[in-house]
Short mmCIF file of C-alpha atoms in Angstrom, two decimals:
data_model
loop_
_atom_site.label_atom_id
_atom_site.label_comp_id
_atom_site.label_asym_id
_atom_site.label_seq_id
_atom_site.Cartn_x
_atom_site.Cartn_y
_atom_site.Cartn_z
CA MET Y 10 48.80 -53.88 44.90
CA ASN Y 11 49.43 -51.14 42.35
CA PRO Y 12 46.19 -49.09 42.04
CA LEU Y 13 46.91 -48.79 38.30
CA SER Y 14 47.54 -52.49 37.71
CA SER Y 15 46.04 -55.46 39.56
CA GLY Y 16 48.30 -57.92 37.78
CA VAL Y 17 45.29 -59.86 36.44
CA ALA Y 18 44.85 -59.71 32.66
CA PHE Y 19 41.61 -58.15 31.45
CA PRO Y 20 40.23 -61.28 29.68
CA ARG Y 21 40.56 -63.32 32.86
CA ALA Y 22 39.00 -60.64 35.09
CA ALA Y 23 36.23 -59.91 32.59
CA LYS Y 24 35.27 -63.59 32.44
CA VAL Y 25 34.53 -63.53 36.17
CA ALA Y 26 32.51 -60.31 35.88
CA LEU Y 27 30.47 -61.63 32.97
CA GLY Y 28 29.31 -64.49 35.18
CA ASP Y 29 27.58 -62.07 37.59
CA PRO Y 30 24.08 -61.30 36.23
CA GLN Y 31 23.27 -58.80 39.00
CA LEU Y 32 26.39 -56.80 38.19
CA ARG Y 33 25.44 -56.64 34.52
CA THR Y 34 21.91 -55.52 35.39
CA ASN Y 35 23.22 -52.76 37.68
CA LEU Y 36 25.68 -51.57 35.05
CA ARG Y 37 23.20 -51.60 32.19
CA ARG Y 38 20.59 -49.63 34.12
CA ALA Y 39 23.03 -47.02 35.41
CA THR Y 40 25.03 -46.44 32.21
CA HIS Y 41 21.92 -46.14 30.05
CA THR Y 42 20.37 -43.64 32.46
CA ILE Y 43 23.47 -41.45 32.50
CA ARG Y 44 24.07 -41.61 28.73
CA ASP Y 45 20.43 -40.64 28.02
CA ARG Y 46 20.70 -37.62 30.34
CA ARG Y 47 23.94 -36.60 28.69
CA ALA Y 48 22.47 -36.85 25.19
CA HIS Y 49 19.57 -34.61 26.21
CA ALA Y 50 21.83 -32.00 27.85
CA VAL Y 51 24.24 -31.93 24.92
CA GLY Y 52 21.39 -31.69 22.43
CA GLU Y 53 20.38 -28.33 23.91
CA LEU Y 54 23.56 -26.66 22.61
CA GLU Y 55 23.81 -25.77 18.94
CA ASP Y 56 27.54 -25.08 19.29
CA TRP Y 57 28.43 -28.34 21.09
CA GLU Y 58 30.93 -29.44 18.46
CA ALA Y 59 32.58 -26.02 18.50
CA LEU Y 60 32.88 -26.26 22.29
CA ARG Y 61 34.51 -29.70 21.98
CA THR Y 62 36.99 -28.36 19.44
CA THR Y 63 37.79 -25.35 21.62
CA ALA Y 64 38.25 -27.49 24.74
CA ALA Y 65 40.62 -29.82 22.87
CA ALA Y 66 42.61 -26.84 21.54
CA ILE Y 67 42.98 -25.35 25.02
CA LYS Y 68 44.23 -28.62 26.46
CA ASP Y 69 46.64 -29.11 23.56
CA ASP Y 70 48.01 -25.63 24.23
CA VAL Y 71 48.56 -26.66 27.85
CA LEU Y 72 50.46 -29.78 26.78
CA ARG Y 73 52.68 -27.78 24.42
CA ARG Y 74 53.57 -25.28 27.16
CA LEU Y 75 53.31 -27.50 30.23
CA PRO Y 76 56.68 -26.71 31.90
CA GLU Y 77 56.13 -22.98 31.44
CA LEU Y 78 52.54 -23.09 32.76
CA LEU Y 79 53.50 -25.23 35.77
CA GLU Y 80 56.07 -22.66 36.82
CA GLN Y 81 53.54 -19.88 36.29
CA PHE Y 82 51.02 -21.73 38.45
CA GLU Y 83 53.55 -22.35 41.22
CA GLU Y 84 54.55 -18.69 41.28
CA ALA Y 85 50.94 -17.46 41.40
CA ALA Y 86 49.83 -19.99 44.04
CA THR Y 87 52.87 -19.28 46.23
CA ARG Y 88 52.26 -15.55 45.96
CA ALA Y 89 48.71 -16.15 47.20
CA GLY Y 90 49.94 -18.02 50.28
CA ALA Y 91 49.87 -21.69 49.19
CA THR Y 92 52.78 -24.07 49.57
CA VAL Y 93 53.51 -25.97 46.36
CA HIS Y 94 55.22 -29.38 46.38
CA TRP Y 95 56.36 -31.53 43.45
CA ALA Y 96 56.00 -35.33 43.40
CA ARG Y 97 57.67 -37.46 40.76
CA ASP Y 98 55.72 -40.62 41.59
CA ALA Y 99 53.10 -42.15 43.88
CA ALA Y 100 55.53 -42.96 46.70
CA GLU Y 101 56.85 -39.41 46.82
CA ALA Y 102 53.34 -37.93 46.77
CA CYS Y 103 52.12 -40.19 49.60
CA GLU Y 104 55.19 -39.38 51.68
CA LEU Y 105 54.59 -35.64 51.21
CA VAL Y 106 50.94 -35.80 52.22
CA SER Y 107 51.66 -38.03 55.21
CA ARG Y 108 54.36 -35.66 56.46
CA ILE Y 109 52.08 -32.64 56.09
CA VAL Y 110 49.30 -34.33 58.08
CA HIS Y 111 51.72 -35.51 60.79
CA ASP Y 112 53.10 -31.98 61.13
CA THR Y 113 49.62 -30.75 62.08
CA GLY Y 114 49.36 -33.35 64.85
CA ALA Y 115 46.20 -34.81 63.33
CA THR Y 116 45.49 -38.53 63.05
CA GLU Y 117 42.42 -38.18 60.84
CA ALA Y 118 41.56 -36.43 57.57
CA VAL Y 119 38.39 -36.00 55.54
CA LYS Y 120 38.54 -36.29 51.76
CA VAL Y 121 36.63 -34.93 48.82
CA LYS Y 122 36.69 -37.38 45.92
CA SER Y 123 39.96 -37.33 44.05
CA MET Y 124 41.00 -39.79 41.34
CA ALA Y 125 44.63 -38.73 41.80
CA THR Y 126 44.63 -39.89 45.43
CA GLN Y 127 43.09 -43.20 44.34
CA GLU Y 128 45.77 -43.48 41.67
CA ILE Y 129 48.60 -43.21 44.20
CA GLY Y 130 46.94 -45.37 46.87
CA LEU Y 131 46.94 -42.51 49.37
CA ASN Y 132 44.34 -43.92 51.79
CA GLU Y 133 46.32 -47.11 52.25
CA ALA Y 134 49.59 -45.21 52.64
CA LEU Y 135 48.10 -42.93 55.30
CA GLU Y 136 46.66 -45.92 57.15
CA ARG Y 137 50.13 -47.49 57.29
CA ASP Y 138 51.35 -44.23 58.85
CA GLY Y 139 48.61 -44.21 61.50
CA ILE Y 140 46.31 -41.70 59.78
CA ALA Y 141 42.66 -42.49 59.05
CA ALA Y 142 41.27 -40.96 55.84
CA PHE Y 143 37.47 -40.74 55.56
CA GLU Y 144 35.80 -40.47 52.17
CA THR Y 145 32.91 -37.99 52.14
CA ASP Y 146 31.53 -38.41 48.63
CA LEU Y 147 28.50 -40.71 48.98
CA ALA Y 148 29.63 -43.22 46.35
CA GLU Y 149 33.21 -43.21 47.64
CA LEU Y 150 31.87 -43.71 51.17
CA ILE Y 151 29.91 -46.76 50.02
CA VAL Y 152 33.00 -48.25 48.41
CA GLN Y 153 35.15 -47.52 51.46
CA LEU Y 154 32.64 -49.04 53.90
CA ALA Y 155 32.37 -52.12 51.69
CA ARG Y 156 36.19 -52.41 51.68
CA ASP Y 157 35.93 -52.38 47.92
CA THR Y 158 37.55 -50.38 45.12
CA PRO Y 159 35.87 -47.89 42.74
CA SER Y 160 34.52 -49.25 39.47
CA HIS Y 161 33.58 -46.00 37.71
CA ILE Y 162 35.23 -42.59 37.49
CA LEU Y 163 32.13 -40.54 38.26
CA VAL Y 164 29.98 -43.10 40.13
CA PRO Y 165 32.48 -45.33 41.99
CA ALA Y 166 29.69 -47.48 43.46
CA ILE Y 167 27.87 -48.00 40.18
CA HIS Y 168 28.13 -51.77 40.59
CA TYR Y 169 25.87 -51.73 43.68
CA ASN Y 170 22.09 -51.41 43.72
CA ARG Y 171 20.31 -49.63 46.56
CA ALA Y 172 19.40 -52.86 48.40
CA GLU Y 173 23.07 -53.79 48.50
CA ILE Y 174 23.97 -50.27 49.70
CA ARG Y 175 21.40 -50.53 52.49
CA ASP Y 176 23.01 -53.76 53.67
CA ILE Y 177 26.45 -52.12 53.68
CA PHE Y 178 25.20 -49.17 55.75
CA VAL Y 179 23.47 -51.41 58.31
CA ARG Y 180 26.60 -53.53 58.64
CA GLU Y 181 29.26 -50.81 58.70
CA MET Y 182 27.77 -47.75 60.37
CA PRO Y 183 25.19 -47.13 63.13
CA ALA Y 184 22.27 -46.82 60.73
CA GLY Y 185 19.83 -49.17 62.48
CA ALA Y 186 18.33 -52.38 61.20
CA ASP Y 187 15.12 -50.55 60.27
CA LEU Y 188 16.92 -48.52 57.56
CA THR Y 189 15.14 -48.88 54.21
CA ASP Y 190 16.66 -48.80 50.73
CA ASP Y 191 14.84 -45.58 49.86
CA PRO Y 192 17.43 -43.21 48.33
CA ALA Y 193 16.42 -40.34 50.62
CA ALA Y 194 16.80 -42.55 53.70
CA LEU Y 195 20.20 -43.77 52.54
CA ALA Y 196 21.40 -40.21 51.89
CA GLU Y 197 20.21 -39.07 55.31
CA ALA Y 198 22.02 -41.96 57.01
CA ALA Y 199 25.22 -40.98 55.22
CA ARG Y 200 24.74 -37.31 56.13
CA VAL Y 201 24.38 -38.09 59.83
CA HIS Y 202 27.40 -40.39 59.70
CA LEU Y 203 29.60 -37.78 58.01
CA ARG Y 204 28.49 -34.64 59.86
CA ARG Y 205 30.60 -35.28 62.93
CA ARG Y 206 33.61 -35.99 60.71
CA PHE Y 207 33.27 -32.61 59.01
CA LEU Y 208 32.89 -30.72 62.27
CA SER Y 209 35.86 -32.35 63.99
CA ALA Y 210 38.35 -32.61 61.11
CA LYS Y 211 41.51 -30.52 61.28
CA VAL Y 212 42.87 -31.67 57.91
CA ALA Y 213 41.17 -32.18 54.55
CA ILE Y 214 42.53 -33.76 51.39
CA SER Y 215 41.20 -32.91 47.94
CA GLY Y 216 41.96 -33.23 44.29
CA ALA Y 217 41.17 -30.62 41.68
CA ASN Y 218 39.26 -30.67 38.43
CA PHE Y 219 41.26 -27.72 37.12
CA ALA Y 220 44.24 -25.59 38.12
CA ILE Y 221 44.46 -22.07 36.69
CA ALA Y 222 48.01 -21.12 35.75
CA ASP Y 223 47.73 -17.34 35.71
CA THR Y 224 46.04 -17.02 39.13
CA GLY Y 225 47.15 -20.12 41.06
CA THR Y 226 43.50 -21.07 41.59
CA LEU Y 227 42.21 -24.62 42.11
CA VAL Y 228 38.70 -25.68 41.10
CA VAL Y 229 36.56 -28.57 42.38
CA VAL Y 230 33.13 -29.41 40.99
CA GLU Y 231 30.78 -31.81 42.79
CA SER Y 232 27.12 -32.56 43.36
CA GLU Y 233 26.59 -33.15 47.08
CA GLY Y 234 28.16 -30.27 49.01
CA ASN Y 235 30.66 -32.56 50.73
CA GLY Y 236 33.43 -30.89 48.78
CA ARG Y 237 32.43 -27.46 50.03
CA MET Y 238 32.56 -28.76 53.61
CA CYS Y 239 36.01 -30.29 53.10
CA LEU Y 240 37.42 -27.22 51.42
CA THR Y 241 36.25 -24.65 53.98
CA LEU Y 242 35.99 -26.15 57.50
CA PRO Y 243 39.41 -27.75 58.27
CA ASP Y 244 42.47 -25.73 59.29
CA THR Y 245 44.76 -27.42 56.74
CA LEU Y 246 43.92 -28.34 53.17
CA VAL Y 247 46.12 -30.62 51.04
CA SER Y 248 45.31 -30.90 47.32
CA VAL Y 249 46.85 -33.60 45.11
CA VAL Y 250 46.73 -32.41 41.50
CA GLY Y 251 47.91 -34.10 38.32
CA ILE Y 252 50.18 -31.79 36.34
CA GLU Y 253 47.89 -32.06 33.29
CA LYS Y 254 44.97 -30.39 35.13
CA LEU Y 255 46.19 -26.92 34.18
CA LEU Y 256 44.27 -24.33 32.19
CA PRO Y 257 46.21 -21.26 31.02
CA THR Y 258 43.76 -18.54 32.18
CA PHE Y 259 40.66 -18.18 34.31
CA THR Y 260 38.73 -17.27 31.16
CA ASP Y 261 39.40 -20.76 29.75
CA LEU Y 262 37.33 -22.20 32.57
CA GLU Y 263 34.18 -20.93 30.85
CA VAL Y 264 34.45 -23.59 28.14
CA PHE Y 265 35.00 -26.46 30.56
CA MET Y 266 32.17 -25.40 32.85
CA GLN Y 267 29.89 -26.11 29.88
CA VAL Y 268 31.34 -29.37 28.58
CA LEU Y 269 32.15 -31.10 31.90
CA PRO Y 270 28.75 -31.21 33.64
CA ARG Y 271 26.90 -32.10 30.45
CA SER Y 272 29.33 -34.91 29.69
CA SER Y 273 29.51 -36.31 33.22
CA THR Y 274 26.14 -36.02 34.96
CA GLY Y 275 23.98 -34.73 32.12
CA GLU Y 276 23.44 -31.42 33.93
CA ARG Y 277 23.67 -27.89 32.56
CA MET Y 278 25.92 -26.91 35.46
CA ASN Y 279 27.37 -28.50 38.56
CA PRO Y 280 25.42 -27.95 41.79
CA TYR Y 281 28.62 -26.99 43.62
CA THR Y 282 31.65 -25.32 42.04
CA SER Y 283 34.36 -24.30 44.51
CA THR Y 284 37.41 -22.22 43.67
CA TRP Y 285 40.17 -21.16 46.03
CA THR Y 286 43.45 -19.33 45.65
CA GLY Y 287 46.08 -19.71 48.32
CA VAL Y 288 45.10 -18.54 51.82
CA THR Y 289 42.64 -15.82 52.81
CA PRO Y 290 42.90 -14.81 56.49
CA GLY Y 291 39.66 -15.49 58.35
CA ASP Y 292 38.13 -17.39 55.43
CA GLY Y 293 38.71 -21.11 54.99
CA PRO Y 294 41.87 -23.08 55.84
CA SER Y 295 44.80 -21.23 57.36
CA ALA Y 296 47.28 -23.44 55.47
CA THR Y 297 46.96 -24.83 51.95
CA HIS Y 298 49.34 -27.28 50.33
CA ILE Y 299 49.33 -28.29 46.65
CA VAL Y 300 51.09 -31.48 45.55
CA LEU Y 301 51.74 -31.44 41.80
CA LEU Y 302 51.81 -35.07 40.69
CA ASP Y 303 53.70 -36.50 37.71
CA ASN Y 304 53.55 -40.30 38.17
CA GLY Y 305 54.06 -41.17 34.51
CA ARG Y 306 52.51 -38.10 32.94
CA SER Y 307 55.80 -36.76 31.59
CA ALA Y 308 56.40 -40.06 29.80
CA THR Y 309 52.90 -39.87 28.32
CA LEU Y 310 53.54 -36.30 27.22
CA ALA Y 311 56.60 -37.47 25.27
CA ASP Y 312 54.46 -39.79 23.12
CA ASP Y 313 53.26 -37.86 20.05
CA VAL Y 314 50.20 -40.11 19.62
CA GLY Y 315 49.44 -40.94 23.24
CA ARG Y 316 49.83 -37.45 24.70
CA GLN Y 317 46.24 -36.55 23.75
CA THR Y 318 45.20 -38.80 26.64
CA LEU Y 319 46.31 -36.01 28.99
CA ARG Y 320 43.45 -33.84 27.70
CA CYS Y 321 41.11 -36.00 29.80
CA ILE Y 322 38.89 -34.11 32.27
CA ARG Y 323 37.59 -37.31 33.95
CA CYS Y 324 33.98 -36.85 32.84
CA SER Y 325 33.43 -40.62 32.34
CA ALA Y 326 31.25 -40.14 29.23
CA CYS Y 327 33.32 -42.78 27.41
CA LEU Y 328 32.55 -45.38 30.09
CA ASN Y 329 28.80 -44.88 29.78
CA VAL Y 330 28.70 -45.61 26.04
CA CYS Y 331 31.28 -48.42 25.95
CA PRO Y 332 29.77 -51.87 25.23
CA VAL Y 333 32.76 -53.57 26.86
CA TYR Y 334 32.53 -51.58 30.10
CA GLU Y 335 28.77 -52.05 30.26
CA ARG Y 336 29.19 -55.82 30.33
CA ALA Y 337 32.43 -56.30 32.22
CA GLY Y 338 32.35 -53.44 34.71
CA GLY Y 339 35.19 -51.38 36.08
CA HIS Y 340 36.94 -53.93 38.28
CA ALA Y 341 37.85 -56.06 35.25
CA TYR Y 342 40.28 -53.33 34.16
CA GLY Y 343 42.35 -53.78 37.32
CA SER Y 344 42.92 -50.03 37.64
CA VAL Y 345 41.29 -47.05 39.31
CA TYR Y 346 40.84 -45.74 35.76
CA PRO Y 347 38.43 -48.17 34.05
CA GLY Y 348 36.67 -48.12 30.70
CA PRO Y 349 38.03 -46.74 27.42
CA ILE Y 350 40.01 -43.91 29.01
CA GLY Y 351 41.52 -46.35 31.52
CA ALA Y 352 42.47 -48.70 28.69
CA ILE Y 353 44.80 -46.01 27.34
CA LEU Y 354 45.68 -43.98 30.45
CA SER Y 355 46.71 -46.83 32.75
CA PRO Y 356 49.16 -48.46 30.29
CA GLN Y 357 50.77 -45.10 29.60
CA LEU Y 358 51.20 -44.23 33.28
CA THR Y 359 52.63 -47.65 34.20
CA GLY Y 360 54.31 -48.61 30.94
CA VAL Y 361 52.49 -50.76 28.41
CA GLY Y 362 54.16 -53.97 29.57
CA GLU Y 363 52.51 -53.78 32.99
CA ASN Y 364 49.03 -53.35 31.49
CA ALA Y 365 49.49 -55.12 28.18
CA SER Y 366 45.94 -56.51 27.99
CA LEU Y 367 44.08 -53.21 28.46
CA PRO Y 368 44.60 -51.76 24.94
CA PHE Y 369 42.81 -54.87 23.66
CA ALA Y 370 39.80 -54.36 25.95
CA SER Y 371 37.85 -52.59 23.22
CA THR Y 372 35.80 -53.24 20.11
CA LEU Y 373 37.21 -50.06 18.49
CA CYS Y 374 33.61 -49.02 17.76
CA GLY Y 375 34.52 -45.34 18.25
CA ALA Y 376 31.58 -44.42 20.49
CA CYS Y 377 34.05 -43.17 23.12
CA TYR Y 378 35.56 -40.67 20.68
CA ASP Y 379 32.13 -39.44 19.63
CA VAL Y 380 31.17 -38.43 23.19
CA CYS Y 381 34.55 -37.22 24.48
CA PRO Y 382 34.23 -33.49 25.30
CA VAL Y 383 37.92 -32.89 24.57
CA LYS Y 384 38.06 -35.07 21.43
CA ILE Y 385 40.52 -37.70 22.60
CA ASN Y 386 40.76 -40.18 19.73
CA ILE Y 387 40.72 -43.20 22.01
CA PRO Y 388 40.58 -45.79 19.20
CA GLU Y 389 43.68 -44.26 17.62
CA VAL Y 390 45.59 -44.45 20.91
CA LEU Y 391 44.36 -48.00 21.54
CA VAL Y 392 45.77 -49.18 18.21
CA HIS Y 393 49.00 -47.27 18.91
CA LEU Y 394 49.39 -49.00 22.29
CA ARG Y 395 48.51 -52.41 20.86
CA ASP Y 396 51.49 -52.08 18.60
CA GLN Y 397 53.70 -51.41 21.64
CA ALA Y 398 52.36 -54.34 23.68
CA PRO Y 399 54.52 -57.47 23.92
CA HIS Y 400 53.72 -59.97 21.16
CA ALA Y 401 54.81 -63.60 20.84
CA PRO Y 402 57.35 -64.26 18.04
CA ALA Y 403 54.81 -66.45 16.22
CA GLU Y 404 52.25 -63.65 16.28
CA ARG Y 405 54.71 -61.10 14.95
CA ALA Y 406 55.76 -63.53 12.20
CA ALA Y 407 52.12 -64.08 11.24
CA MET Y 408 51.49 -60.34 11.09
CA SER Y 409 54.60 -59.85 8.94
CA VAL Y 410 53.33 -62.45 6.47
CA ALA Y 411 49.90 -60.84 6.43
CA ALA Y 412 51.45 -57.42 5.79
CA TRP Y 413 53.51 -58.83 2.91
CA LEU Y 414 50.39 -60.33 1.32
CA MET Y 415 48.28 -57.21 1.74
CA ARG Y 416 50.85 -54.90 0.19
CA ASP Y 417 50.26 -56.43 -3.23
CA PRO Y 418 46.75 -56.91 -4.74
CA LYS Y 419 47.84 -59.91 -6.80
CA ARG Y 420 49.39 -61.67 -3.82
CA LEU Y 421 46.30 -60.97 -1.73
CA ALA Y 422 43.96 -62.29 -4.43
CA ALA Y 423 46.03 -65.44 -4.83
CA ALA Y 424 46.06 -66.03 -1.08
CA GLY Y 425 42.29 -65.60 -1.00
CA ARG Y 426 41.75 -68.15 -3.74
CA LEU Y 427 44.03 -70.61 -1.97
CA ALA Y 428 42.26 -70.11 1.37
CA ARG Y 429 38.81 -70.59 -0.17
CA ALA Y 430 39.89 -73.75 -1.92
CA GLY Y 431 41.48 -75.15 1.22
CA THR Y 432 38.56 -74.41 3.56
CA GLY Y 433 35.69 -75.19 1.20
CA PRO Y 434 35.49 -78.88 2.14
CA LEU Y 435 35.66 -78.00 5.86
CA ALA Y 436 32.77 -75.53 5.55
CA ALA Y 437 30.73 -78.11 3.66
CA ALA Y 438 31.35 -80.71 6.36
CA LEU Y 439 30.48 -78.31 9.20
CA GLY Y 440 27.46 -76.84 7.46
CA ARG Y 441 28.60 -73.32 8.44
CA ARG Y 442 31.45 -70.94 7.74
CA THR Y 443 32.71 -70.57 11.32
CA VAL Y 444 34.97 -72.75 13.46
CA SER Y 445 34.66 -72.93 17.25
CA ARG Y 446 37.98 -74.64 17.99
CA LEU Y 447 41.35 -74.33 16.31
CA PRO Y 448 44.78 -75.61 17.38
CA TRP Y 449 47.40 -73.31 18.92
CA PRO Y 450 48.19 -70.50 18.21
CA ALA Y 451 44.78 -69.89 16.60
CA SER Y 452 43.23 -71.29 19.79
CA LYS Y 453 43.93 -67.90 21.41
CA TRP Y 454 41.24 -66.53 19.08
CA THR Y 455 38.71 -69.37 19.37
CA ALA Y 456 39.00 -69.43 23.16
CA THR Y 457 36.70 -66.41 23.26
CA ARG Y 458 35.04 -66.25 19.81
CA ASP Y 459 34.36 -68.28 16.67
CA ALA Y 460 36.81 -67.96 13.80
CA PRO Y 461 35.23 -67.11 10.44
CA LEU Y 462 36.24 -69.16 7.42
CA PRO Y 463 36.92 -67.35 4.13
CA ALA Y 464 33.77 -66.51 2.17
CA ALA Y 465 32.83 -68.89 -0.63
CA GLU Y 466 33.32 -66.06 -3.09
CA SER Y 467 35.44 -62.93 -2.86
CA PHE Y 468 33.82 -59.53 -3.18
CA ARG Y 469 35.80 -58.79 -6.34
CA ASP Y 470 34.60 -62.02 -7.98
CA TRP Y 471 31.04 -61.34 -6.88
CA TRP Y 472 31.24 -57.82 -8.32
CA LYS Y 473 32.59 -59.03 -11.67
CA ARG Y 474 29.86 -61.67 -11.90
CA ARG Y 475 27.00 -59.26 -11.22
CA THR Y 476 28.24 -56.11 -12.99
CA PRO Y 477 28.17 -55.85 -16.80
CA ALA Y 478 31.52 -55.13 -18.35
CA ALA Y 479 32.05 -51.40 -18.75
CA PRO Y 480 32.70 -50.15 -22.33
CA GLY Y 481 36.35 -49.62 -23.11
CA PRO Y 482 37.92 -46.28 -24.12
CA PRO Y 483 36.83 -44.93 -27.50
CA GLY Y 484 38.92 -45.95 -30.53
CA PRO Y 485 40.35 -43.52 -33.11
CA SER Y 486 37.29 -43.87 -35.38
CA ASP Y 487 34.98 -42.92 -32.50
CA ARG Y 488 36.63 -39.55 -31.80
CA PRO Y 489 35.27 -36.33 -33.37
CA PRO Y 490 37.58 -34.41 -35.72
CA VAL Y 491 40.16 -32.22 -34.04
CA GLY Y 492 38.92 -28.66 -33.57
CA SER Y 493 35.25 -29.56 -34.02
CA GLN Y 494 34.39 -29.09 -30.27
CA PRO Y 495 34.11 -25.66 -28.66
CA ARG Y 496 36.64 -24.59 -26.09
CA ALA Y 497 35.76 -25.25 -22.46
CA GLY Y 498 33.58 -22.43 -21.15
CA ALA Y 499 33.16 -20.78 -24.56
CA GLY Y 500 29.76 -19.85 -25.89
CA PRO Y 501 28.38 -20.94 -29.30
CA ARG Y 502 30.23 -19.51 -32.28
CA VAL Y 503 28.95 -17.54 -35.20
CA PRO Y 504 30.53 -17.67 -38.67
CA ASN Y 505 33.05 -14.88 -38.05
CA GLY Y 506 34.45 -16.74 -35.02
CA THR Y 507 33.19 -14.32 -32.35
CA PRO Y 508 31.46 -15.87 -29.33
CA GLU Y 509 27.73 -15.16 -29.48
CA GLU Y 510 27.49 -13.68 -25.98
CA ASP Y 511 30.00 -10.98 -27.02
CA LEU Y 512 27.82 -9.70 -29.87
#
């Protein structure tokens, strides 16, 4: 299965999710907790909007100069002792990582959470090649032990409550049947389980939150310390990095170290921020490899409207405020990138045809744009992608007729009068102005929502009926004699014609 497209349309997958009351309870509790923490952390900064604007400008500068900055990054990282690889797609990236691990002689690798490796299906590819990859982030570990897939960018196991996590741990790792669902007990069980992995691992695999072009530095931010263990203990470190993760200079990092933690976890700063540049003898891995991943990003960059999606810093703030995500959950999107950002990123990375339903998985309420720390206008991109999605000939014909009517006020008014006259008897018979079932093709609408009938009275007619007629323009007899009014801005005149304030 393609990690960016399950092949199941969003409406069908969402219908299943909506039938799970426990899932909806878990999602509602978690998203509201995170969004409230974010709002408090953001409210502490008087210059929050200025930071958002600056972050967006920096990322737009990266997108304008991406080829140049990628070459600058490669040169700086290579000079520092790293080996830089380029991967055009998921298959090429997985092959590169697998070959690097095999060359070390290792059959296991530990991982610090990386959306890019989820995007390319790296764990599954390594398993096919005889290499076991162990997730070390607590939420990723839960998902892996459950043989599940992530449902949130920041909190991949958000769809589980702690009782369900306890059952997973008892079933999948030697935690003991007496394990409770106390969060501290669960964290300790995970720590004991992972410790031996950290101490024995020869290879680690990471992603990167940011890549600094002028120094060749990679940056990972995380909350548990597992990333620090992965990045320092193994002999070989392989980092899979999307080409859009670049920042031009190390100074630019200052802006993102303010907007990212506040937007993601509601914290002033991340508990662990790790940076590394190439290889330092006697300190950390003796070999570092960086795989720069395209996988559809160049095609997204070529889209003048959609390219703003590549500003994304994977904070997940848009997921936590989205009414659709809160009710349907991440699995309904059929991609490792769920929620509003997934609804625009996944179709662009795969081609809209492969994810045609995702741009419609939104109310277009705009809450996602309001919280985005890099000002991605997600509603704008959603509408843009909806226009590119495949449409049935009947639907396109209907939209063409609607456009023709709406281009002319007289045509639109006439159509409104005709519709009201035609549906008036139906509304009277039903006793309401909505219809629950309509024949095809309108049945595609009423399958999931009621269809409103035209109002009994148009707004324009209502306005004319309630508003007194405005007086018309003055006639010739109503106008004062020419020359009898003072010039604009002039003071009162005295008999000799000199303005009074000049006397």
